[in-house]
Amino acid sequence: MLDTPEAVVEALRENNERPHGLQRTITAEELVEAAEPFEKPDVVVTALLELMSAYEFTGEHRKSPVAFARLLKLWDTAPEAFSPWEAHQVFWRFKWVTTSLLQVPEVPLATVHGWIDQMRTRYREAEHGMQPVAAMRYHVARHTGTGLFDAYDLWATRPRTELSDCDACETRHFATHQVLAGDDAGALDTWRPVLTEDTACTEEPQMSQARALLPLLRTGRFDEARSHHLTGYRQVRGNPGMQQEVGLHLEFCALSRNEGRGLEILAENRPLFEATGAPLAHLDFLTGAEVLLARLVADGHLDTAVAGPPGRNWTAGALLTHVRSEADRLGRAFDTRNGTTAVSDSRRLRLEQTPLTEEPLPLGLRAAAVRPGTAGTATAPAPAPASALEVPEDFVALVHEARRTTAMGHPGSARLWARAGERLAEGTGAHDDRLGPEGLLHAELAEQRAYRLSRENRDAESITELERAAGLFAELGMSWQALSARTRVLAWATTHDKDTDEDAAGGSSAEAPDEATATAEHGTGRLDADAVRAGIDDALRQAERLKTETPFSGASPAAGETASHGDVGEQRVLEYLTVLYSCAFAAYQELVGQLPEPSDSAVARFEEAARTLHTEAEHLTIPHQVSNARQFVADIAIRRGDSARAETELRAALKDVEASGQPWRGTRPLALLGQVLLTVDQPAEASELLHRAVVEAVRYDDTHFALAPTYAMLGHAASHLGDTGGAVRHLSEAAARFDQEGEQNEAAGLRLQLADVLARGGQQADAVAVLESIVSEDAAPSLDERLVAQARLTLARGLRELEEFLPASEEFLRLATITAAWEDEPRLQTLVAAETATTLAMADRWDAAGTAYERAVAAHAVAPNPSLLMHMMCEFARLTMLFKGSDGRDAALEHLVRADEIAAAVPEDTDDFAPWYERGAVHYRRARVLAEAESFPEALAEAEAAVARYELGGERGEVPRAEALRIAALIEGNGLERFPEAIARLTAAAARAREADLAEAAQILDALRQEYQRRQG
């Protein structure tokens, strides 16, 4: 019952602890009504101030001036009802009312100016400085576009007062002014203390982070833009008091080509379409949404389903029309009120912006892919790179160019053949006698279809097309080409599961050196191993027969030259080596399938096949096939742990590629060598090689090169080099590419690694944002359950690190639900229960924490984890004292008794349990509990017991031993006032810390000793 002032005050206190939102606002309104009947107005004052806060932080600016008018009337009639803090708030909140009035277009501008005049009068009467008044005049000038720079000078040149906005907010206003003046670099420099969180408040840094996004993009500071989007958006999502900021994040997504992320943000903030309490902020939200939707519609996604105002389904086109109409209406209303076009002009400039990045800025998040397309279609084909081969218009020239580049092994030939096939299908191309027999063209196109189908995982169809090509070649009397195609069929039929073979950046060396075997990674229908071996042996016999019937004549193609179908002798050489390549590939696949303990016969067959390919290619001077033979050997060496041989072979393979004059063949050995160097801790050279591989793949239009895993390895290399920014960029890019390829588990795994890199780099909030995208309702169901569990565990710990204890507890509870049925992971049940208990206690939810605590103890009985249980109990002791003070002494000590019992029950020589450390930790915590309860003699004894325990740990015990000595000295000096003994203890401890190379610990101990010496003084 709220029938006494004390009851209302207590209810106000409880409401103040709630997060800002509808429930808090409604309750605040009810409490104002409950306070009105009391004789003294002091409770009404408190209630009105609470109500104004609720309105301010939930975007209810229409209502705030009404509440303040009532408050001001009380100030004039009963100033004694205001505490000193509340009296200060009266003057402080004049600023809130001014900005609230600006938010509402129905409020005449004269009313706003009149309010500022009243603010000026009251400030002068109370002898307050005029800088806050000048600030309000500046905000009006910026809103209307009238007298802006004069108003800025009047504000910026005045000294700050106790009623000025806080440093963080004022910094935001200064920086925003610089952005309006076109000085992005200067604005970002001004913003630095806020963006680095050296200066913060309840609204900062999240408000500045949103405003700094586009300046960061425009100045090329992409890493910072990514980080501020990740961390800033988490703080504003779903908050009706942060509509403008949400709109700026939507705009950022559109202009950084992250439209999919923008659609997710739109869906998460659907209620904001109906949040009309702050019309100006609502206009900013709608404008950000319009920037996003206009980009989508321009890219052909008119009919894409999107989230809009509740109550109906929306497409991008329909929502764009709705948003544009509503935003135009609001813009006109403000312009009419202001007598200027400043609001509409600002809106028009935002809508005229074009993307600020050439490619989507990798954010590290899982987001729905939205790519350019045309209305009513799927996605448009990706454009060719600027350096791609020219596609001739003439059909004969097109086929000739496709043949020439295929003989060169140029990856861009795939685009040419695709166009040739399209031309035939469209009827805009037809066979010409200048192209040779018509069957030849059909055979070549069948080969190309085989490669394409295999890349689409349509393996049976792929084999059928390759067999068709072999038959057509045979009909044409092209024996070498027919044999080459048949041998490739055998080689492809030996492939194993994709997960087995994709260990290298570009797949294994066997998968990619030639486009002829590019389908190997997809796993076609297998033949019986004996049948494959028999077929391969027969192919080799046929090759020898063909060589005997028609010996190779003439020089083989020189470096940089190519054979065409008209160069019969040279073509025979290339097809012969392709046969040998396919034989080597089949032997390689057989050996890989038997690792780690292959049969002697499999090893012998592989070594013989690779040696034959190497020898014959060298004899016939075809360097790229020599390189291929080396890559086979290197790949097997990697799989068998022989990094030295792999490195030697790959370096030689790259020299062979250089000798071939065909640099596009170097992407895969470059990537594979980069992988090897990473495993032997040479990240600098590995990074250089991987970068080269990516550059060459893009330069030569190699659309089949595995960019995603290469970027992943670049991320690992950057991490090893301490380049957190580079690691984040590359891991984000890798995850995004795996998303595009439909490899969701691989993408999620990389995001876990990305989160780890961010957390270790001090960007815990960024890490949490990445992890949230893994466990989202849209993503989690399609992922491996254990991967999701790992992500939830890491997320829960990250949230706890950010002191978001309730959300962390919720993640631990979800994790407990996931892992409850995992009978093979009993210790995990103990871990989850213990961490849940500790986190709930941190959140001051003691009843739930106690339940989880006992669940952890029960789980420990089934699957012991003594270190974890003892840590939980020590944490409960600490938190009990933190929340309850000396009243919690007995409860805290009881937790430590239980920890001792756990330790006593652990058998000797138990793995992962160090008695000296665990028992020392209990003594240390008991010392602190007793000291906080002012039981200093007992506390000192426990601290010394901790020191003795840590002494048993030798070198490993030096760090906790130094900390225990510090606590002993604090108890001795501050508690018992035995300064000489404490000084002696600290002197010896600091000397020992220096001997143990613990400079920081020694410095801390010395500082405490010096303080005691001064106090003893």
GROMACS .gro file of N, CA, C and O in nm, residues 243-305:
model
  252
  243GLN      N    1   1.644   0.661  -3.052
  243GLN     CA    2   1.600   0.641  -3.190
  243GLN      C    3   1.699   0.698  -3.292
  243GLN      O    4   1.725   0.637  -3.395
  244GLN      N    5   1.750   0.816  -3.263
  244GLN     CA    6   1.842   0.878  -3.357
  244GLN      C    7   1.965   0.791  -3.376
  244GLN      O    8   2.012   0.771  -3.489
  245GLU      N    9   2.015   0.735  -3.266
  245GLU     CA   10   2.135   0.653  -3.274
  245GLU      C   11   2.110   0.524  -3.352
  245GLU      O   12   2.193   0.480  -3.432
  246VAL      N   13   1.993   0.462  -3.331
  246VAL     CA   14   1.960   0.342  -3.408
  246VAL      C   15   1.955   0.377  -3.557
  246VAL      O   16   2.005   0.302  -3.642
  247GLY      N   17   1.896   0.492  -3.591
  247GLY     CA   18   1.891   0.535  -3.730
  247GLY      C   19   2.030   0.554  -3.789
  247GLY      O   20   2.055   0.520  -3.906
  248LEU      N   21   2.124   0.605  -3.710
  248LEU     CA   22   2.261   0.623  -3.759
  248LEU      C   23   2.329   0.489  -3.782
  248LEU      O   24   2.410   0.476  -3.875
  249HIS      N   25   2.299   0.390  -3.701
  249HIS     CA   26   2.356   0.256  -3.724
  249HIS      C   27   2.296   0.194  -3.850
  249HIS      O   28   2.367   0.124  -3.925
  250LEU      N   29   2.168   0.217  -3.875
  250LEU     CA   30   2.108   0.169  -4.000
  250LEU      C   31   2.176   0.235  -4.121
  250LEU      O   32   2.207   0.168  -4.220
  251GLU      N   33   2.200   0.364  -4.111
  251GLU     CA   34   2.266   0.438  -4.219
  251GLU      C   35   2.407   0.384  -4.241
  251GLU      O   36   2.452   0.364  -4.355
  252PHE      N   37   2.478   0.358  -4.133
  252PHE     CA   38   2.612   0.301  -4.143
  252PHE      C   39   2.610   0.168  -4.217
  252PHE      O   40   2.695   0.141  -4.302
  253CYS      N   41   2.513   0.083  -4.185
  253CYS     CA   42   2.505  -0.048  -4.251
  253CYS      C   43   2.484  -0.031  -4.401
  253CYS      O   44   2.546  -0.102  -4.482
  254ALA      N   45   2.399   0.063  -4.439
  254ALA     CA   46   2.374   0.085  -4.582
  254ALA      C   47   2.499   0.136  -4.652
  254ALA      O   48   2.531   0.092  -4.763
  255LEU      N   49   2.571   0.227  -4.589
  255LEU     CA   50   2.685   0.292  -4.655
  255LEU      C   51   2.814   0.213  -4.642
  255LEU      O   52   2.914   0.245  -4.706
  256SER      N   53   2.815   0.109  -4.559
  256SER     CA   54   2.930   0.018  -4.553
  256SER      C   55   2.898  -0.112  -4.625
  256SER      O   56   2.970  -0.210  -4.612
  257ARG      N   57   2.788  -0.113  -4.700
  257ARG     CA   58   2.744  -0.228  -4.781
  257ARG      C   59   2.712  -0.350  -4.695
  257ARG      O   60   2.738  -0.464  -4.733
  258ASN      N   61   2.657  -0.324  -4.579
  258ASN     CA   62   2.612  -0.432  -4.490
  258ASN      C   63   2.460  -0.428  -4.477
  258ASN      O   64   2.404  -0.424  -4.368
  259GLU      N   65   2.392  -0.434  -4.592
  259GLU     CA   66   2.247  -0.423  -4.592
  259GLU      C   67   2.181  -0.535  -4.512
  259GLU      O   68   2.078  -0.514  -4.448
  260GLY      N   69   2.239  -0.655  -4.517
  260GLY     CA   70   2.183  -0.766  -4.440
  260GLY      C   71   2.184  -0.738  -4.291
  260GLY      O   72   2.085  -0.765  -4.221
  261ARG      N   73   2.293  -0.684  -4.243
  261ARG     CA   74   2.301  -0.644  -4.103
  261ARG      C   75   2.197  -0.535  -4.073
  261ARG      O   76   2.132  -0.536  -3.969
  262GLY      N   77   2.181  -0.443  -4.167
  262GLY     CA   78   2.081  -0.337  -4.148
  262GLY      C   79   1.941  -0.392  -4.133
  262GLY      O   80   1.863  -0.346  -4.049
  263LEU      N   81   1.906  -0.493  -4.212
  263LEU     CA   82   1.774  -0.554  -4.201
  263LEU      C   83   1.755  -0.621  -4.065
  263LEU      O   84   1.645  -0.618  -4.008
  264GLU      N   85   1.860  -0.681  -4.012
  264GLU     CA   86   1.850  -0.741  -3.879
  264GLU      C   87   1.827  -0.635  -3.773
  264GLU      O   88   1.748  -0.653  -3.679
  265ILE      N   89   1.896  -0.522  -3.786
  265ILE     CA   90   1.876  -0.412  -3.691
  265ILE      C   91   1.733  -0.358  -3.702
  265ILE      O   92   1.668  -0.328  -3.601
  266LEU      N   93   1.683  -0.347  -3.824
  266LEU     CA   94   1.546  -0.301  -3.844
  266LEU      C   95   1.447  -0.395  -3.773
  266LEU      O   96   1.354  -0.349  -3.706
  267ALA      N   97   1.472  -0.526  -3.785
  267ALA     CA   98   1.382  -0.624  -3.720
  267ALA      C   99   1.391  -0.615  -3.569
  267ALA      O  100   1.289  -0.627  -3.498
  268GLU      N  101   1.512  -0.592  -3.515
  268GLU     CA  102   1.528  -0.584  -3.371
  268GLU      C  103   1.464  -0.459  -3.312
  268GLU      O  104   1.436  -0.455  -3.192
  269ASN      N  105   1.442  -0.359  -3.395
  269ASN     CA  106   1.391  -0.231  -3.346
  269ASN      C  107   1.254  -0.198  -3.403
  269ASN      O  108   1.216  -0.081  -3.415
  270ARG      N  109   1.179  -0.300  -3.437
  270ARG     CA  110   1.047  -0.280  -3.498
  270ARG      C  111   0.957  -0.188  -3.414
  270ARG      O  112   0.885  -0.105  -3.469
  271PRO      N  113   0.957  -0.199  -3.280
  271PRO     CA  114   0.870  -0.110  -3.200
  271PRO      C  115   0.900   0.038  -3.217
  271PRO      O  116   0.814   0.123  -3.189
  272LEU      N  117   1.020   0.072  -3.264
  272LEU     CA  118   1.054   0.214  -3.279
  272LEU      C  119   0.971   0.282  -3.386
  272LEU      O  120   0.960   0.405  -3.387
  273PHE      N  121   0.912   0.206  -3.478
  273PHE     CA  122   0.825   0.267  -3.578
  273PHE      C  123   0.704   0.334  -3.512
  273PHE      O  124   0.643   0.424  -3.570
  274GLU      N  125   0.670   0.289  -3.391
  274GLU     CA  126   0.553   0.344  -3.322
  274GLU      C  127   0.592   0.432  -3.205
  274GLU      O  128   0.506   0.477  -3.129
  275ALA      N  129   0.721   0.459  -3.187
  275ALA     CA  130   0.769   0.543  -3.077
  275ALA      C  131   0.770   0.688  -3.123
  275ALA      O  132   0.867   0.736  -3.183
  276THR      N  133   0.663   0.759  -3.096
  276THR     CA  134   0.647   0.895  -3.151
  276THR      C  135   0.657   1.003  -3.045
  276THR      O  136   0.619   1.118  -3.069
  277GLY      N  137   0.708   0.970  -2.926
  277GLY     CA  138   0.716   1.069  -2.819
  277GLY      C  139   0.823   1.173  -2.842
  277GLY      O  140   0.824   1.277  -2.777
  278ALA      N  141   0.918   1.145  -2.934
  278ALA     CA  142   1.024   1.240  -2.966
  278ALA      C  143   1.030   1.252  -3.118
  278ALA      O  144   1.110   1.186  -3.184
  279PRO      N  145   0.945   1.337  -3.178
  279PRO     CA  146   0.932   1.340  -3.325
  279PRO      C  147   1.063   1.366  -3.400
  279PRO      O  148   1.085   1.309  -3.507
  280LEU      N  149   1.150   1.453  -3.346
  280LEU     CA  150   1.274   1.483  -3.418
  280LEU      C  151   1.364   1.360  -3.420
  280LEU      O  152   1.423   1.326  -3.524
  281ALA      N  153   1.377   1.293  -3.306
  281ALA     CA  154   1.456   1.170  -3.303
  281ALA      C  155   1.391   1.063  -3.390
  281ALA      O  156   1.461   0.984  -3.456
  282HIS      N  157   1.257   1.060  -3.393
  282HIS     CA  158   1.187   0.964  -3.477
  282HIS      C  159   1.217   0.990  -3.625
  282HIS      O  160   1.235   0.897  -3.704
  283LEU      N  161   1.224   1.117  -3.661
  283LEU     CA  162   1.259   1.152  -3.799
  283LEU      C  163   1.399   1.101  -3.832
  283LEU      O  164   1.423   1.050  -3.943
  284ASP      N  165   1.491   1.114  -3.738
  284ASP     CA  166   1.627   1.064  -3.762
  284ASP      C  167   1.628   0.912  -3.780
  284ASP      O  168   1.700   0.858  -3.865
  285PHE      N  169   1.548   0.844  -3.700
  285PHE     CA  170   1.537   0.698  -3.715
  285PHE      C  171   1.480   0.662  -3.853
  285PHE      O  172   1.533   0.576  -3.924
  286LEU      N  173   1.372   0.729  -3.891
  286LEU     CA  174   1.309   0.700  -4.020
  286LEU      C  175   1.404   0.730  -4.135
  286LEU      O  176   1.408   0.657  -4.236
  287THR      N  177   1.481   0.837  -4.123
  287THR     CA  178   1.574   0.872  -4.231
  287THR      C  179   1.683   0.767  -4.244
  287THR      O  180   1.721   0.729  -4.355
  288GLY      N  181   1.735   0.719  -4.131
  288GLY     CA  182   1.833   0.609  -4.138
  288GLY      C  183   1.774   0.486  -4.203
  288GLY      O  184   1.839   0.419  -4.286
  289ALA      N  185   1.649   0.454  -4.167
  289ALA     CA  186   1.582   0.340  -4.229
  289ALA      C  187   1.563   0.363  -4.378
  289ALA      O  188   1.578   0.270  -4.460
  290GLU      N  189   1.532   0.488  -4.417
  290GLU     CA  190   1.510   0.517  -4.558
  290GLU      C  191   1.640   0.503  -4.638
  290GLU      O  192   1.639   0.454  -4.752
  291VAL      N  193   1.751   0.545  -4.581
  291VAL     CA  194   1.881   0.527  -4.649
  291VAL      C  195   1.903   0.379  -4.679
  291VAL      O  196   1.942   0.340  -4.789
  292LEU      N  197   1.877   0.295  -4.580
  292LEU     CA  198   1.894   0.150  -4.596
  292LEU      C  199   1.798   0.095  -4.702
  292LEU      O  200   1.839   0.023  -4.794
  293LEU      N  201   1.670   0.128  -4.688
  293LEU     CA  202   1.569   0.072  -4.778
  293LEU      C  203   1.591   0.121  -4.922
  293LEU      O  204   1.571   0.044  -5.017
  294ALA      N  205   1.633   0.245  -4.939
  294ALA     CA  206   1.658   0.296  -5.073
  294ALA      C  207   1.772   0.221  -5.139
  294ALA      O  208   1.769   0.193  -5.260
  295ARG      N  209   1.876   0.185  -5.061
  295ARG     CA  210   1.986   0.107  -5.116
  295ARG      C  211   1.936  -0.030  -5.161
  295ARG      O  212   1.972  -0.080  -5.267
  296LEU      N  213   1.852  -0.092  -5.080
  296LEU     CA  214   1.800  -0.225  -5.113
  296LEU      C  215   1.718  -0.220  -5.242
  296LEU      O  216   1.734  -0.304  -5.331
  297VAL      N  217   1.630  -0.124  -5.250
  297VAL     CA  218   1.544  -0.113  -5.368
  297VAL      C  219   1.628  -0.082  -5.492
  297VAL      O  220   1.606  -0.139  -5.600
  298ALA      N  221   1.726   0.006  -5.479
  298ALA     CA  222   1.813   0.038  -5.592
  298ALA      C  223   1.890  -0.083  -5.640
  298ALA      O  224   1.921  -0.096  -5.759
  299ASP      N  225   1.920  -0.175  -5.550
  299ASP     CA  226   1.994  -0.296  -5.586
  299ASP      C  227   1.904  -0.410  -5.632
  299ASP      O  228   1.949  -0.523  -5.648
  300GLY      N  229   1.775  -0.381  -5.647
  300GLY     CA  230   1.687  -0.482  -5.704
  300GLY      C  231   1.609  -0.564  -5.604
  300GLY      O  232   1.550  -0.666  -5.641
  301HIS      N  233   1.607  -0.523  -5.477
  301HIS     CA  234   1.539  -0.602  -5.374
  301HIS      C  235   1.405  -0.540  -5.336
  301HIS      O  236   1.369  -0.535  -5.218
  302LEU      N  237   1.333  -0.495  -5.436
  302LEU     CA  238   1.205  -0.429  -5.413
  302LEU      C  239   1.109  -0.518  -5.335
  302LEU      O  240   1.036  -0.471  -5.246
  303ASP      N  241   1.108  -0.647  -5.365
  303ASP     CA  242   1.010  -0.738  -5.305
  303ASP      C  243   1.066  -0.820  -5.188
  303ASP      O  244   1.001  -0.914  -5.142
  304THR      N  245   1.185  -0.784  -5.141
  304THR     CA  246   1.243  -0.855  -5.026
  304THR      C  247   1.161  -0.827  -4.901
  304THR      O  248   1.125  -0.713  -4.872
  305ALA      N  249   1.131  -0.933  -4.826
  305ALA     CA  250   1.055  -0.917  -4.702
  305ALA      C  251   1.141  -0.846  -4.597
  305ALA      O  252   1.257  -0.882  -4.578
   0.00000   0.00000   0.00000
